[in-house]
Short mmCIF file of C-alpha atoms and ligand atoms in Angstrom, two decimals:
data_model
loop_
_atom_site.label_atom_id
_atom_site.label_comp_id
_atom_site.label_asym_id
_atom_site.label_seq_id
_atom_site.Cartn_x
_atom_site.Cartn_y
_atom_site.Cartn_z
CA MET A 1087 65.58 -41.73 -12.52
CA ASP A 1088 65.01 -43.64 -9.57
CA GLU A 1089 65.90 -46.48 -10.32
CA GLY A 1090 69.30 -45.17 -11.77
CA GLY A 1091 68.69 -45.88 -15.52
CA SER A 1092 68.03 -43.53 -18.27
CA SER A 1093 64.64 -44.68 -19.54
CA VAL A 1094 62.09 -42.32 -18.33
CA VAL A 1095 60.27 -44.00 -15.98
CA ALA A 1096 56.29 -43.55 -16.65
CA THR A 1097 54.41 -42.27 -13.88
CA THR A 1098 50.92 -42.67 -12.78
CA LEU A 1099 48.53 -39.47 -13.16
CA MET A 1100 45.36 -41.20 -11.60
CA ARG A 1101 44.47 -44.19 -9.81
CA VAL A 1102 40.78 -45.54 -10.51
CA ALA A 1103 39.96 -48.59 -7.63
CA GLY A 1104 36.64 -50.45 -7.36
CA LEU A 1105 34.71 -48.39 -9.47
CA GLN A 1106 30.80 -49.59 -9.42
CA LYS A 1107 28.09 -48.08 -10.76
CA SER A 1108 24.45 -50.50 -11.22
CA TYR A 1109 21.49 -49.09 -12.90
CA GLY A 1110 18.89 -51.33 -10.87
CA GLY A 1111 19.99 -54.53 -11.22
CA LEU A 1112 22.40 -54.26 -14.33
CA CYS A 1113 25.77 -53.49 -13.44
CA ALA A 1114 27.11 -51.26 -15.66
CA VAL A 1115 30.80 -50.98 -14.37
CA ASP A 1116 32.04 -53.79 -12.34
CA ASP A 1117 35.07 -53.24 -9.75
CA VAL A 1118 36.62 -51.55 -11.99
CA THR A 1119 40.72 -51.01 -11.61
CA PHE A 1120 43.55 -49.47 -13.06
CA ASP A 1121 45.83 -46.47 -13.46
CA VAL A 1122 46.29 -43.68 -16.13
CA LEU A 1123 50.21 -43.00 -16.72
CA ARG A 1124 50.70 -39.75 -17.31
CA GLY A 1125 51.20 -38.58 -20.81
CA GLU A 1126 49.74 -41.67 -21.80
CA VAL A 1127 47.39 -41.87 -24.62
CA LEU A 1128 44.36 -45.11 -23.45
CA ALA A 1129 42.13 -46.07 -25.46
CA LEU A 1130 39.12 -47.91 -23.99
CA VAL A 1131 37.52 -50.35 -25.91
CA GLY A 1132 34.59 -53.09 -25.70
CA ASP A 1133 31.60 -53.82 -27.34
CA ASN A 1134 27.81 -51.77 -27.41
CA GLY A 1135 27.02 -51.56 -23.97
CA ALA A 1136 30.24 -52.91 -22.35
CA GLY A 1137 30.04 -49.90 -19.69
CA LYS A 1138 32.66 -47.76 -21.12
CA SER A 1139 30.64 -43.94 -21.03
CA THR A 1140 29.44 -44.67 -17.61
CA LEU A 1141 33.15 -45.37 -16.84
CA VAL A 1142 34.18 -42.61 -17.93
CA LYS A 1143 31.14 -40.51 -16.98
CA ALA A 1144 32.81 -41.12 -12.79
CA LEU A 1145 35.71 -40.37 -13.94
CA ALA A 1146 34.60 -36.72 -15.03
CA GLY A 1147 31.67 -35.94 -12.19
CA ALA A 1148 29.16 -36.26 -14.96
CA GLN A 1149 27.78 -39.09 -13.01
CA GLN A 1150 28.36 -40.31 -9.47
CA PRO A 1151 29.78 -44.07 -8.95
CA ASP A 1152 28.14 -46.32 -6.29
CA SER A 1153 31.39 -47.31 -4.77
CA GLY A 1154 35.07 -47.20 -5.06
CA SER A 1155 37.72 -44.63 -5.34
CA ILE A 1156 39.74 -42.19 -7.49
CA GLU A 1157 43.28 -40.40 -6.51
CA ILE A 1158 44.92 -38.15 -8.86
CA GLU A 1159 48.83 -37.47 -8.26
CA GLY A 1160 47.98 -39.89 -4.99
CA GLN A 1161 45.54 -37.26 -3.49
CA PRO A 1162 41.80 -38.58 -3.61
CA VAL A 1163 39.58 -36.87 -5.25
CA SER A 1164 36.42 -37.08 -5.34
CA LEU A 1165 34.48 -35.50 -8.52
CA ARG A 1166 30.78 -35.17 -7.35
CA THR A 1167 30.21 -32.66 -10.47
CA PRO A 1168 31.81 -31.76 -13.88
CA ARG A 1169 33.32 -28.92 -11.99
CA ASP A 1170 35.11 -30.95 -9.96
CA ALA A 1171 36.78 -32.63 -12.25
CA GLU A 1172 37.62 -29.38 -13.96
CA ALA A 1173 39.18 -27.96 -10.70
CA ALA A 1174 41.58 -31.61 -10.64
CA GLY A 1175 42.41 -31.69 -14.19
CA ILE A 1176 40.28 -33.83 -15.99
CA GLY A 1177 37.83 -32.68 -19.46
CA CYS A 1178 35.50 -34.51 -20.69
CA LEU A 1179 34.47 -34.28 -24.60
CA HIS A 1180 30.97 -36.04 -24.28
CA GLN A 1181 29.36 -37.32 -27.66
CA GLY A 1182 27.17 -33.93 -28.24
CA LEU A 1183 30.34 -31.62 -27.53
CA GLY A 1184 28.40 -29.03 -25.78
CA LEU A 1185 28.85 -26.22 -28.62
CA VAL A 1186 26.60 -23.30 -28.81
CA ASP A 1187 25.97 -23.48 -32.72
CA ALA A 1188 25.00 -19.63 -33.02
CA LEU A 1189 28.35 -19.14 -30.75
CA ASP A 1190 31.58 -18.30 -32.91
CA VAL A 1191 35.02 -20.06 -31.85
CA PRO A 1192 36.99 -17.38 -29.39
CA GLU A 1193 33.26 -17.71 -27.46
CA ASN A 1194 32.58 -21.24 -27.40
CA VAL A 1195 36.27 -21.89 -26.52
CA PHE A 1196 35.66 -19.46 -23.87
CA LEU A 1197 31.66 -20.47 -22.85
CA GLY A 1198 31.05 -20.08 -18.95
CA ARG A 1199 34.62 -18.64 -18.25
CA GLU A 1200 34.20 -15.26 -20.33
CA LEU A 1201 36.85 -12.84 -20.42
CA GLN A 1202 36.02 -8.96 -19.30
CA THR A 1203 37.30 -5.66 -19.80
CA LYS A 1204 35.70 -2.51 -18.44
CA VAL A 1205 34.91 0.44 -20.55
CA PHE A 1206 35.59 3.93 -18.69
CA GLY A 1207 37.25 1.45 -16.13
CA LEU A 1208 33.36 0.91 -15.12
CA VAL A 1209 31.05 -0.89 -17.21
CA PRO A 1210 31.99 -4.91 -17.48
CA GLN A 1211 31.98 -5.89 -21.18
CA LEU A 1212 33.16 -9.21 -23.02
CA ASP A 1213 36.47 -9.13 -24.42
CA HIS A 1214 36.01 -9.79 -27.47
CA GLY A 1215 40.02 -8.85 -28.71
CA ARG A 1216 41.71 -10.85 -25.67
CA MET A 1217 39.30 -13.85 -25.90
CA ARG A 1218 40.38 -13.84 -29.72
CA ALA A 1219 44.07 -13.66 -29.21
CA ARG A 1220 43.76 -16.52 -26.38
CA THR A 1221 41.89 -18.96 -29.14
CA ILE A 1222 44.96 -18.18 -31.86
CA GLU A 1223 47.62 -18.82 -29.08
CA LEU A 1224 46.11 -22.01 -27.73
CA LEU A 1225 45.03 -23.08 -31.62
CA ASP A 1226 48.79 -22.44 -33.09
CA ARG A 1227 50.08 -23.92 -29.43
CA PHE A 1228 48.86 -27.55 -30.35
CA GLY A 1229 49.29 -26.85 -34.64
CA ILE A 1230 45.62 -26.12 -35.22
CA HIS A 1231 44.46 -24.69 -37.83
CA LEU A 1232 40.92 -23.31 -38.44
CA PRO A 1233 40.34 -20.35 -41.34
CA LYS A 1234 36.58 -19.00 -39.38
CA LEU A 1235 37.09 -17.98 -36.58
CA ASN A 1236 34.37 -15.15 -36.32
CA GLU A 1237 31.67 -17.29 -38.07
CA PRO A 1238 28.60 -19.46 -35.82
CA VAL A 1239 30.44 -22.67 -35.55
CA MET A 1240 27.02 -24.24 -36.91
CA ARG A 1241 29.31 -23.49 -40.12
CA LEU A 1242 31.88 -25.13 -39.31
CA SER A 1243 32.52 -29.35 -40.14
CA GLY A 1244 32.20 -31.84 -37.98
CA GLY A 1245 36.05 -31.93 -37.58
CA GLN A 1246 36.24 -28.39 -36.95
CA ARG A 1247 33.60 -27.87 -34.71
CA GLN A 1248 35.47 -31.43 -32.28
CA THR A 1249 38.43 -29.34 -32.68
CA VAL A 1250 36.80 -26.32 -30.75
CA ALA A 1251 35.03 -28.43 -27.91
CA ILE A 1252 39.16 -29.53 -27.70
CA SER A 1253 40.75 -26.39 -27.64
CA ARG A 1254 37.71 -25.40 -24.70
CA LEU A 1255 39.54 -28.31 -22.80
CA LEU A 1256 42.83 -27.24 -23.05
CA LEU A 1257 41.97 -23.31 -21.80
CA GLN A 1258 41.93 -25.12 -18.86
CA ASP A 1259 44.77 -26.67 -17.33
CA VAL A 1260 44.02 -29.68 -18.22
CA ARG A 1261 46.38 -33.14 -17.06
CA LEU A 1262 43.52 -35.50 -17.81
CA VAL A 1263 41.46 -35.32 -21.74
CA ILE A 1264 38.23 -38.08 -22.25
CA MET A 1265 36.69 -38.44 -25.27
CA ASP A 1266 33.93 -40.82 -25.74
CA GLU A 1267 34.00 -41.75 -29.61
CA PRO A 1268 35.55 -38.28 -30.92
CA MET A 1269 35.69 -39.85 -34.48
CA ALA A 1270 32.98 -41.75 -34.81
CA ALA A 1271 30.93 -39.45 -37.25
CA LEU A 1272 34.17 -37.36 -39.24
CA GLY A 1273 35.46 -37.96 -42.26
CA VAL A 1274 38.41 -39.75 -42.95
CA GLU A 1275 40.72 -36.39 -43.51
CA GLU A 1276 38.91 -34.87 -40.25
CA GLY A 1277 39.62 -38.16 -37.90
CA ARG A 1278 43.52 -37.49 -39.26
CA ARG A 1279 43.38 -34.30 -37.72
CA VAL A 1280 42.04 -35.42 -34.22
CA LEU A 1281 44.37 -38.13 -33.99
CA ASP A 1282 47.09 -35.64 -34.72
CA LEU A 1283 45.41 -33.31 -31.83
CA VAL A 1284 45.50 -36.23 -29.85
CA ARG A 1285 49.07 -37.00 -30.23
CA SER A 1286 49.79 -33.02 -29.52
CA MET A 1287 48.06 -32.96 -26.34
CA ARG A 1288 50.63 -36.19 -25.26
CA GLU A 1289 54.21 -34.33 -26.32
CA GLU A 1290 52.60 -31.14 -23.63
CA GLY A 1291 52.42 -34.16 -21.01
CA ILE A 1292 48.18 -34.59 -21.49
CA SER A 1293 47.07 -38.24 -20.76
CA VAL A 1294 44.25 -39.45 -22.74
CA ILE A 1295 41.03 -42.01 -22.68
CA VAL A 1296 40.16 -42.40 -25.75
CA ILE A 1297 36.81 -44.18 -26.25
CA SER A 1298 36.82 -45.89 -29.99
CA HIS A 1299 35.61 -48.59 -31.50
CA ASN A 1300 37.92 -48.46 -35.08
CA LEU A 1301 41.14 -51.01 -33.70
CA GLU A 1302 42.62 -49.31 -36.83
CA HIS A 1303 42.65 -46.01 -34.60
CA VAL A 1304 43.32 -47.55 -31.46
CA PHE A 1305 46.18 -49.28 -32.69
CA GLN A 1306 47.17 -46.20 -34.48
CA LEU A 1307 47.07 -43.55 -31.87
CA ALA A 1308 47.19 -45.24 -28.32
CA ASP A 1309 50.16 -46.65 -26.15
CA ARG A 1310 47.99 -48.63 -24.16
CA ILE A 1311 44.14 -50.20 -24.62
CA ALA A 1312 41.91 -51.08 -21.64
CA VAL A 1313 39.33 -53.87 -22.63
CA MET A 1314 35.99 -53.67 -20.88
CA LYS A 1315 33.10 -56.37 -21.46
CA ASN A 1316 30.03 -56.73 -18.97
CA GLY A 1317 31.01 -53.87 -16.57
CA LYS A 1318 34.32 -55.37 -16.11
CA LEU A 1319 37.71 -54.33 -17.38
CA ILE A 1320 39.15 -57.46 -19.28
CA GLY A 1321 42.15 -56.27 -19.30
CA VAL A 1322 45.17 -53.34 -19.84
CA VAL A 1323 47.42 -54.12 -22.72
CA GLU A 1324 50.60 -52.40 -24.33
CA THR A 1325 49.84 -51.52 -27.94
CA ALA A 1326 53.03 -52.58 -28.81
CA SER A 1327 52.51 -55.70 -27.33
CA THR A 1328 49.45 -56.90 -28.44
CA THR A 1329 47.55 -57.85 -31.62
CA ARG A 1330 44.35 -56.96 -33.38
CA ASP A 1331 43.35 -60.25 -33.18
CA ALA A 1332 43.97 -60.46 -28.97
CA VAL A 1333 41.99 -57.47 -28.85
CA VAL A 1334 39.04 -58.87 -30.48
CA SER A 1335 39.50 -62.10 -28.75
CA MET A 1336 39.35 -59.70 -25.22
CA ILE A 1337 36.37 -57.58 -26.56
CA THR A 1338 34.24 -61.02 -27.86
CA PHE A 1339 35.10 -63.36 -24.97
CA GLY A 1340 36.20 -61.60 -22.31
CA GLN A 1341 39.20 -62.28 -21.24
CA MET A 1342 43.22 -62.56 -22.31
CA ARG A 1343 44.91 -64.97 -24.27
N1 ATP B 2397 21.11 -44.06 -17.88
C1 ATP B 2397 21.22 -45.13 -17.48
N2 ATP B 2397 20.12 -45.73 -17.47
C2 ATP B 2397 19.82 -47.23 -17.06
N3 ATP B 2397 20.87 -48.25 -18.07
C3 ATP B 2397 21.67 -47.31 -18.78
C4 ATP B 2397 22.42 -45.97 -17.92
N4 ATP B 2397 22.91 -45.79 -19.22
C5 ATP B 2397 23.59 -47.09 -19.56
N5 ATP B 2397 22.88 -47.97 -19.15
C6 ATP B 2397 23.14 -49.40 -19.74
O1 ATP B 2397 24.89 -49.41 -18.33
C7 ATP B 2397 25.38 -50.84 -19.81
C8 ATP B 2397 26.49 -50.14 -19.83
O2 ATP B 2397 26.85 -48.27 -20.70
P1 ATP B 2397 26.88 -47.70 -21.43
O3 ATP B 2397 26.53 -46.66 -22.43
O4 ATP B 2397 28.16 -47.46 -20.41
O5 ATP B 2397 28.26 -48.77 -22.55
P2 ATP B 2397 29.18 -48.54 -23.19
O6 ATP B 2397 30.23 -49.55 -23.31
O7 ATP B 2397 29.57 -46.76 -23.72
O8 ATP B 2397 28.58 -48.47 -24.64
P3 ATP B 2397 28.22 -48.05 -27.00
O9 ATP B 2397 29.60 -48.55 -27.17
O10 ATP B 2397 27.52 -48.44 -27.12
O11 ATP B 2397 28.68 -46.66 -26.25
C9 ATP B 2397 24.56 -50.77 -20.99
O12 ATP B 2397 23.77 -51.86 -20.71
C10 ATP B 2397 23.49 -49.91 -20.45
O13 ATP B 2397 22.35 -50.23 -21.10
MG1 MG B 2398 29.14 -45.55 -25.05
#
């Protein structure tokens, strides 16, 4: 590495500077500056209304900030739409997941970018075989097991649906996955599977920003923890060198101890 040492130096994937978003008189995101490192899991925590969702919406092209800048790999990017974010390698899992209940797993994974084949070299038709094969490949790569690939996803459990939505993101060449409360509605076992999936994304070098109110999950999963309060970023701390009490205190009192 640059410093001549043998340790791996974390490199910056995304740099967010001076991000600002107001709704009327309310400053939902107030001059927020932070980095996302390559291959890290960064937890974003804070009380209800702290500004977490508003912040990640700006990073996912789902909402325009009033001001501030975002760089990826040192290049300024303008994320006006989710398509822009997708092109920049950012995938976002919003709370609704965006699945179509009546479609099966491969159809949901490929939603909006379906693979086609041509019958007799002429008539375009959906290539279900190839979509299924690519889906299985993708699920294998991340160690995901889904028993009912060909059934409408409405028959899947909450955790399995979550997995389908994540697979959809992984199909793109994502460098950053943003998850807004992915474990909120899941049972213990299903939550654990999503935690495992986040870990396998990290192993593949994908960075993950995960919003969660569950500090137990946060401490199990995150490399660093970012705390917001009243639109402000109070601080970003290394999980290994902080405590639950310190994080709770940051959330509650809005200052580092
Ligand atoms: N579309 C909107 N119009 C007006 N105000 C909004 C809008 N979206 C969010 N807000 C306000 O901005 C502030 C931040 O909201 P945000 O949803 O980002 O918080 P959060 O940290 O994600 O909270 P939670 O943990 O409850 O999801 C809140 O005061 C909220 O009421
Ligand atoms: Mg929110």
